[in-house]
mmCIF file of C-alpha atoms in Angstrom:
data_model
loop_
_atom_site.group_PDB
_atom_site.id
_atom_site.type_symbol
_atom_site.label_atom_id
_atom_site.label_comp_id
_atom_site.label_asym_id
_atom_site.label_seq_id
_atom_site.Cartn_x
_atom_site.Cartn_y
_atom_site.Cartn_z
ATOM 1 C CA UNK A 1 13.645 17.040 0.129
ATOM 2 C CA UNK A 2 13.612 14.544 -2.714
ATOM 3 C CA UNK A 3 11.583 15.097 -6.120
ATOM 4 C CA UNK A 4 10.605 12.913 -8.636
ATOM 5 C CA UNK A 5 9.887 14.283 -12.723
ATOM 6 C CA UNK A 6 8.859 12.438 -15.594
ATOM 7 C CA UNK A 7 8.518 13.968 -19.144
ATOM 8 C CA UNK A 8 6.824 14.200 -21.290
ATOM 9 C CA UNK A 9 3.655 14.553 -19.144
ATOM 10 C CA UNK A 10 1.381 13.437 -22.522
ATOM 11 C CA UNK A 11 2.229 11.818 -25.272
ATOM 12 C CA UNK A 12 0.884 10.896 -28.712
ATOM 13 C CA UNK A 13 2.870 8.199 -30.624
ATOM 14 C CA UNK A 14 2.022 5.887 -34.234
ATOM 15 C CA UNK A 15 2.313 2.129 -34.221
ATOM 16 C CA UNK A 16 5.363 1.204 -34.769
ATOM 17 C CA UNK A 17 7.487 4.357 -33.721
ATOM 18 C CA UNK A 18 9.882 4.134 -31.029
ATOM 19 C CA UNK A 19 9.412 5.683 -27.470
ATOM 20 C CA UNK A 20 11.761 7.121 -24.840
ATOM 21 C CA UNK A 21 10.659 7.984 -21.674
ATOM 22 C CA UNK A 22 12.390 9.677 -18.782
ATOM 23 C CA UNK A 23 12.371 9.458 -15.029
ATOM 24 C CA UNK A 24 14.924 11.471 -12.431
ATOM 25 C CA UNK A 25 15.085 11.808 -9.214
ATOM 26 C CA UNK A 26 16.796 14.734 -7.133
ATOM 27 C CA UNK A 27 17.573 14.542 -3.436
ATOM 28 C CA UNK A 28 18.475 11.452 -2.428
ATOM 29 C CA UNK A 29 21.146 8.816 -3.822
ATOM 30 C CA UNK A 30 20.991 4.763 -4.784
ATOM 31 C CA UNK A 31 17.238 4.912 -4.648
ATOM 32 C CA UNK A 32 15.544 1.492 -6.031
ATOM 33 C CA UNK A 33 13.418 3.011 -9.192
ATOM 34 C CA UNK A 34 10.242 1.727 -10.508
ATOM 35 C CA UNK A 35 8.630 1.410 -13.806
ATOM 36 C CA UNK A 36 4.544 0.830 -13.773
ATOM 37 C CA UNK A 37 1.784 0.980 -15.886
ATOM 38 C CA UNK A 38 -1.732 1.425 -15.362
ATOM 39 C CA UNK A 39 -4.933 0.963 -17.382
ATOM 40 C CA UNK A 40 -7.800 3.910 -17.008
ATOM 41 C CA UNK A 41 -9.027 3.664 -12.940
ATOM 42 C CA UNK A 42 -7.002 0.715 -12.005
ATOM 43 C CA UNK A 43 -4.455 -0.919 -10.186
ATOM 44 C CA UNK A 44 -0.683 -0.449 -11.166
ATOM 45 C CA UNK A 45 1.389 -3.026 -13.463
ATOM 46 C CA UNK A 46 5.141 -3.563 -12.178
ATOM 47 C CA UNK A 47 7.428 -3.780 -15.788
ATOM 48 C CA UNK A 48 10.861 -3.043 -14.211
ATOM 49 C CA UNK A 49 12.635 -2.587 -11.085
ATOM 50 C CA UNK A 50 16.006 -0.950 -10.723
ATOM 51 C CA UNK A 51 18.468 -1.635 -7.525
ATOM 52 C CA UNK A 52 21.451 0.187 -9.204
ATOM 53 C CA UNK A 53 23.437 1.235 -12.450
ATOM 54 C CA UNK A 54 22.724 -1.202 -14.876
ATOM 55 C CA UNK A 55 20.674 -3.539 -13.359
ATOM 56 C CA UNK A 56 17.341 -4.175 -14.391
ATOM 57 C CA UNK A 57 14.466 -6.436 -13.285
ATOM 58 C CA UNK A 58 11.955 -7.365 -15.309
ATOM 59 C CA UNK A 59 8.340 -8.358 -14.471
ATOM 60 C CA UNK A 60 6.485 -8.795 -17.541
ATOM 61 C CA UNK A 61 7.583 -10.050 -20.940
ATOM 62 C CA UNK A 62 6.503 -7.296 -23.115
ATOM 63 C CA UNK A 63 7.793 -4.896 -26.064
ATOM 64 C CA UNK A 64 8.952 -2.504 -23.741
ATOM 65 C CA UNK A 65 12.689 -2.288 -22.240
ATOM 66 C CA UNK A 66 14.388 -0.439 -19.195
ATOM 67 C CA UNK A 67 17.517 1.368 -18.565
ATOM 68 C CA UNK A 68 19.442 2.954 -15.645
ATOM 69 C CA UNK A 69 22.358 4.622 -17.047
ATOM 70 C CA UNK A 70 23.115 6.776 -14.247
ATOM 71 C CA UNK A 71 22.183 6.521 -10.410
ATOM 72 C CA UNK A 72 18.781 8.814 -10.628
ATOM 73 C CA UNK A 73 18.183 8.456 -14.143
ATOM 74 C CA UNK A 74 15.517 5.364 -15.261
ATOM 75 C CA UNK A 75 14.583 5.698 -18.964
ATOM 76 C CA UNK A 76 11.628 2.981 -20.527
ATOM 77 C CA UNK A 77 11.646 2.186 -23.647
ATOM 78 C CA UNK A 78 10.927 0.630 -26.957
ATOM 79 C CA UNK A 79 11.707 0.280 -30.343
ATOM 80 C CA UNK A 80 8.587 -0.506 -32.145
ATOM 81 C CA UNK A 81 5.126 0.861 -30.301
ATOM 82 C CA UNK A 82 1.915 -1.028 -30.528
ATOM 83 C CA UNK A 83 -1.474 -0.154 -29.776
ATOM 84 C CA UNK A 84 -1.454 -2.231 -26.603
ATOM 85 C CA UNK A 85 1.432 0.343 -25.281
ATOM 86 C CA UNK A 86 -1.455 2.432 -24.493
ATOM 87 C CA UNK A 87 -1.575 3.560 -20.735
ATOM 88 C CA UNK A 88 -0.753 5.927 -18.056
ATOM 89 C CA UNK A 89 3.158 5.274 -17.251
ATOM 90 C CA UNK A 90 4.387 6.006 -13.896
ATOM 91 C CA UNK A 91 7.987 5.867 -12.361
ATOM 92 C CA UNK A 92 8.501 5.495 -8.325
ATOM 93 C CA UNK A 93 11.760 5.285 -6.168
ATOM 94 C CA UNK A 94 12.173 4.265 -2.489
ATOM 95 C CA UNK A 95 15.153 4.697 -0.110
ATOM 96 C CA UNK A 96 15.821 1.028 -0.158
ATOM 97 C CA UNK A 97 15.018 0.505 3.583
ATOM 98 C CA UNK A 98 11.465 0.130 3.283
ATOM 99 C CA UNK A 99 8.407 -0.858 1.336
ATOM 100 C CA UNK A 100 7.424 2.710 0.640
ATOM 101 C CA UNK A 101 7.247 3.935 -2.785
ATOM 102 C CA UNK A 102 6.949 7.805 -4.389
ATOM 103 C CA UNK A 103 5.374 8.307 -7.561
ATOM 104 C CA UNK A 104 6.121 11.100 -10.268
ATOM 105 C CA UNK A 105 3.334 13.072 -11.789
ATOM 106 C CA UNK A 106 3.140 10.323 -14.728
ATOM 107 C CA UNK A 107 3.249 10.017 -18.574
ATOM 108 C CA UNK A 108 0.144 9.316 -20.486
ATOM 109 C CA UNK A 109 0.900 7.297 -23.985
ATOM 110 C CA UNK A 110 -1.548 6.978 -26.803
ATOM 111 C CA UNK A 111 -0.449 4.957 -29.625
ATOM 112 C CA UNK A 112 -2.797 5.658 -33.097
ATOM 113 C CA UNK B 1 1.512 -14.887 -8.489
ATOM 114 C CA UNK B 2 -0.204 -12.627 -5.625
ATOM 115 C CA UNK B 3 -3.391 -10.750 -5.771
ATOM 116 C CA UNK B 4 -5.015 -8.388 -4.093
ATOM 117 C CA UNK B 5 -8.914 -7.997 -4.789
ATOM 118 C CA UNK B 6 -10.510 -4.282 -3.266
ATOM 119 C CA UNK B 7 -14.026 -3.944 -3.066
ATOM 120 C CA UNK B 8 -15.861 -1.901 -3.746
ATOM 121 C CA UNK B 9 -14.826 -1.343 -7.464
ATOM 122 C CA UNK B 10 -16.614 2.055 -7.248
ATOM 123 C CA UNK B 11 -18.381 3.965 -4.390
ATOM 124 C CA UNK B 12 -20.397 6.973 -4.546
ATOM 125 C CA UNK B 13 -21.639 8.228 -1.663
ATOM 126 C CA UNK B 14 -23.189 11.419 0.097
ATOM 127 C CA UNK B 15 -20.946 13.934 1.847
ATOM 128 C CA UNK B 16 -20.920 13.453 5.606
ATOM 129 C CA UNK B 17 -21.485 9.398 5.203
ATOM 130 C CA UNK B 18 -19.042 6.648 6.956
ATOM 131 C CA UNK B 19 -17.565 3.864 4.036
ATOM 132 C CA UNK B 20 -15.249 1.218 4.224
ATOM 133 C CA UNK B 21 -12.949 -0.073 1.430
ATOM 134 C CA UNK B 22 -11.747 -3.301 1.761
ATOM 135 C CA UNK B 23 -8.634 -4.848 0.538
ATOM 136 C CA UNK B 24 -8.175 -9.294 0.365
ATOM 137 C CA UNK B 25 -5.442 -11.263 -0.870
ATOM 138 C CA UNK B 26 -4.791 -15.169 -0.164
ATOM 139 C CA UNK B 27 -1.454 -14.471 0.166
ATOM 140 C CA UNK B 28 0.363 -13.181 3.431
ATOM 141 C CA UNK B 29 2.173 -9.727 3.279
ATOM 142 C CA UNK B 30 5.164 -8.296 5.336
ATOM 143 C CA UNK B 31 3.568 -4.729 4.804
ATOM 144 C CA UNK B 32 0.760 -3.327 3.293
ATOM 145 C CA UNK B 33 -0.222 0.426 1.954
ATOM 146 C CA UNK B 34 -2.488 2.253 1.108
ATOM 147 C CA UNK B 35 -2.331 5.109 -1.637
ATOM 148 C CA UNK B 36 -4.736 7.984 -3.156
ATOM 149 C CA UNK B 37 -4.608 9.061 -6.281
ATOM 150 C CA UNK B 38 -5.719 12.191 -7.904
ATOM 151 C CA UNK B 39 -6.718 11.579 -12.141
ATOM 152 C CA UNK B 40 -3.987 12.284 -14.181
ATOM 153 C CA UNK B 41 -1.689 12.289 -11.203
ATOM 154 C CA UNK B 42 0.850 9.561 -9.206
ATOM 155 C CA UNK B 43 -0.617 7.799 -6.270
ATOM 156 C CA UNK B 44 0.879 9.419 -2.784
ATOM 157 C CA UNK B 45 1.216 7.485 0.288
ATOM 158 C CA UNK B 46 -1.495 7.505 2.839
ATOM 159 C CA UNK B 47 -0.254 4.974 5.715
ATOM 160 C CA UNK B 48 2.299 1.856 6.160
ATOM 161 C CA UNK B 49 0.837 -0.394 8.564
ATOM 162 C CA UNK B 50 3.251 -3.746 9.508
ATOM 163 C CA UNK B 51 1.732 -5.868 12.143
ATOM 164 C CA UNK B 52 -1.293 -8.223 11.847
ATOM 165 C CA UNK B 53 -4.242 -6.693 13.605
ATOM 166 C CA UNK B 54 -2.494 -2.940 13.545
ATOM 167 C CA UNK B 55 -4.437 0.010 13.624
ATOM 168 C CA UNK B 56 -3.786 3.328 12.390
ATOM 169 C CA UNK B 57 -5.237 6.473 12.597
ATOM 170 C CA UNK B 58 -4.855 9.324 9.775
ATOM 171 C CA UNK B 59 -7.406 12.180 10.584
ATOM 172 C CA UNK B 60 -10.864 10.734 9.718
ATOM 173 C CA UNK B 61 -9.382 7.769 8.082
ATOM 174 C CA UNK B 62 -8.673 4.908 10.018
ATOM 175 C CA UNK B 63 -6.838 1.845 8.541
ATOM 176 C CA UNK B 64 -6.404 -1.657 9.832
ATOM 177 C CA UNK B 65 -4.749 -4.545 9.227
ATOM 178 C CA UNK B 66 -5.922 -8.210 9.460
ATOM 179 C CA UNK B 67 -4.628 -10.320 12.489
ATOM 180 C CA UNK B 68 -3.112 -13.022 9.282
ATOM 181 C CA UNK B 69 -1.809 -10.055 7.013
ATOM 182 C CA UNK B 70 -4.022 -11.159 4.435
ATOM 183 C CA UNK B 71 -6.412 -8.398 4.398
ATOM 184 C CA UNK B 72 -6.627 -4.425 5.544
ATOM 185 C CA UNK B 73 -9.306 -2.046 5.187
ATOM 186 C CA UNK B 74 -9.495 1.873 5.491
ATOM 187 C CA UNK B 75 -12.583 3.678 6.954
ATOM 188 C CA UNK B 76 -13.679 7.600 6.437
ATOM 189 C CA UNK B 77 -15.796 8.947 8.775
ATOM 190 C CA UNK B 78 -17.688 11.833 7.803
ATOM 191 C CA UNK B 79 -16.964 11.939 3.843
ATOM 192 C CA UNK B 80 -15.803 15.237 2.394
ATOM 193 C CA UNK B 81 -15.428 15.991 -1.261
ATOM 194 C CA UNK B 82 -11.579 16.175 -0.748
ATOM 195 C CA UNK B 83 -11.606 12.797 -0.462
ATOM 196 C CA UNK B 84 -12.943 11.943 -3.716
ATOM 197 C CA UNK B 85 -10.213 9.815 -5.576
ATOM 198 C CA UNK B 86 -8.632 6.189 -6.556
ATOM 199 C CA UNK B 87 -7.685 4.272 -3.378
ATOM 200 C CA UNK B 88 -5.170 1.534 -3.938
ATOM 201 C CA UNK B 89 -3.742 -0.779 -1.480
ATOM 202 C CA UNK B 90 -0.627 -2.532 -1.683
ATOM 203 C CA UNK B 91 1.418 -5.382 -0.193
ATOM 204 C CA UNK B 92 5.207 -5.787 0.158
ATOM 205 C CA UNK B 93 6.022 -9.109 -0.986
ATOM 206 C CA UNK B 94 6.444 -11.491 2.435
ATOM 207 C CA UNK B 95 10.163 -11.720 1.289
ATOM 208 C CA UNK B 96 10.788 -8.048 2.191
ATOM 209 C CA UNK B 97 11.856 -7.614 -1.310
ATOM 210 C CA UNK B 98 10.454 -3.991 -1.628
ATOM 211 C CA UNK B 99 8.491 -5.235 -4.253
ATOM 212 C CA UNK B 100 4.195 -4.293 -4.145
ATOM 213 C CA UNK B 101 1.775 -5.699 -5.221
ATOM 214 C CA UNK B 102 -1.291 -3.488 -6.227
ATOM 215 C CA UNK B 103 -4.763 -4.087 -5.442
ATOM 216 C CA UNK B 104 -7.500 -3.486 -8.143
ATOM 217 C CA UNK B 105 -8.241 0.098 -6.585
ATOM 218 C CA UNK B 106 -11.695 1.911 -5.301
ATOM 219 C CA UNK B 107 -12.880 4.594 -7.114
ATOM 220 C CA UNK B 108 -14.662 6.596 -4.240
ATOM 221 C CA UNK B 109 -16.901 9.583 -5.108
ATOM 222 C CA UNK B 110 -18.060 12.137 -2.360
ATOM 223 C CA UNK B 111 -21.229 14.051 -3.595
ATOM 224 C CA UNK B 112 -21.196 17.521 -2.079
#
């Protein structure tokens, strides 16, 4: 069966610091992967969408970037963090043949 | 851009009650979803539904579709605490895209 982590499950960061977060998934192979964010009890935010290796949509025009360096493996991030970065992060795949999408447990970012 | 509006923004209600959350967008979808989430947790998949006017049945939960593909709501019958949670919606972009669009989410509270 396929799984989906995310680390670090919390995180507390300064303004201004740089961020890295992670997103695998095990069990399947060229899934589409998904970057959202989502203020407190409220609907999600699309920032990136993955097809492949290397190739990276993005939604929003933000301070925050996206990577896919290897098939299962999506990694956000950024190189200066504002206070605005705030949020609950969450990464999804699909199988690519249909609009369903699996979330991971999430990363919750405070920037001080 | 597409949006999808859910009402109510918040529902508490006794255990045992019926309640309907309602999910409207001006724009047409191929697909739409619905999703609960758990705080601190990802959203998991409840139901796909596909065709205007579709009905689908999930235990005491019944969602439908609208006959334009504009609209869906989900119904509980008989309330139970376990379904206390965030209850998104979300529609595949007509294009087929695998995209979604998220709806502004219901946060439903069953009082034991």
């Amino acid at each position: 069966s396929q799984t989906i982590h995310q680390w670090p499950a919390t995180l507390v960061q300064p303004v201004g610091s740089p961020l890295s977060l992670e997103c695998t998934v095990e069990g399947t192979s060229n899934p589409n992967l998904y970057w959202y964010r989502q203020a407190a009890g409220r609907g999600l935010q699309l920032l990136f969408y993955s097809v492949g290796i290397g190739q990276i949509s993005s939604e929003v025009p933000q301070n925050l970037s996206a990577s896919r360096p290897q098939d299962r493996q999506f990694i956000l991030s950024s190189k200066k963090l504002l206070l605005s970065d705030s949020g609950f992060y969450l990464c999804a795949w699909s199988p690519g043949q249909g609009p369903e999408q699996y979330f991971g447990p999430g990363t919750r970012l405070t920037v001080t | 851009t597409q949006l999808l509006e859910q009402s109510p923004q918040f529902l508490s209600i006794q255990e045992g009650e019926n309640l309907t959350v309602y999910c409207n967008s001006s724009s047409v979808f191929s697909s739409l979803q619905w999703y609960r989430q758990e705080p601190g947790e990802g959203p998991v998949l409840l139901v796909t539904v596909v065709t205007g006017g579709e009905v689908k049945k999930l235990k005491r939960l019944t969602f439908q579709f609208g006959d334009a593909r504009k609209d869906s709501s989900l119904h509980i019958t008989a309330a139970q605490p376990g379904d206390t949670g965030l209850y998104l919606c979300a529609g595949e972009d007509i294009v087929g895209n695998e995209k979604l669009t998220f709806g502004t989410g219901t946060r439903l509270t069953i009082i034991p």
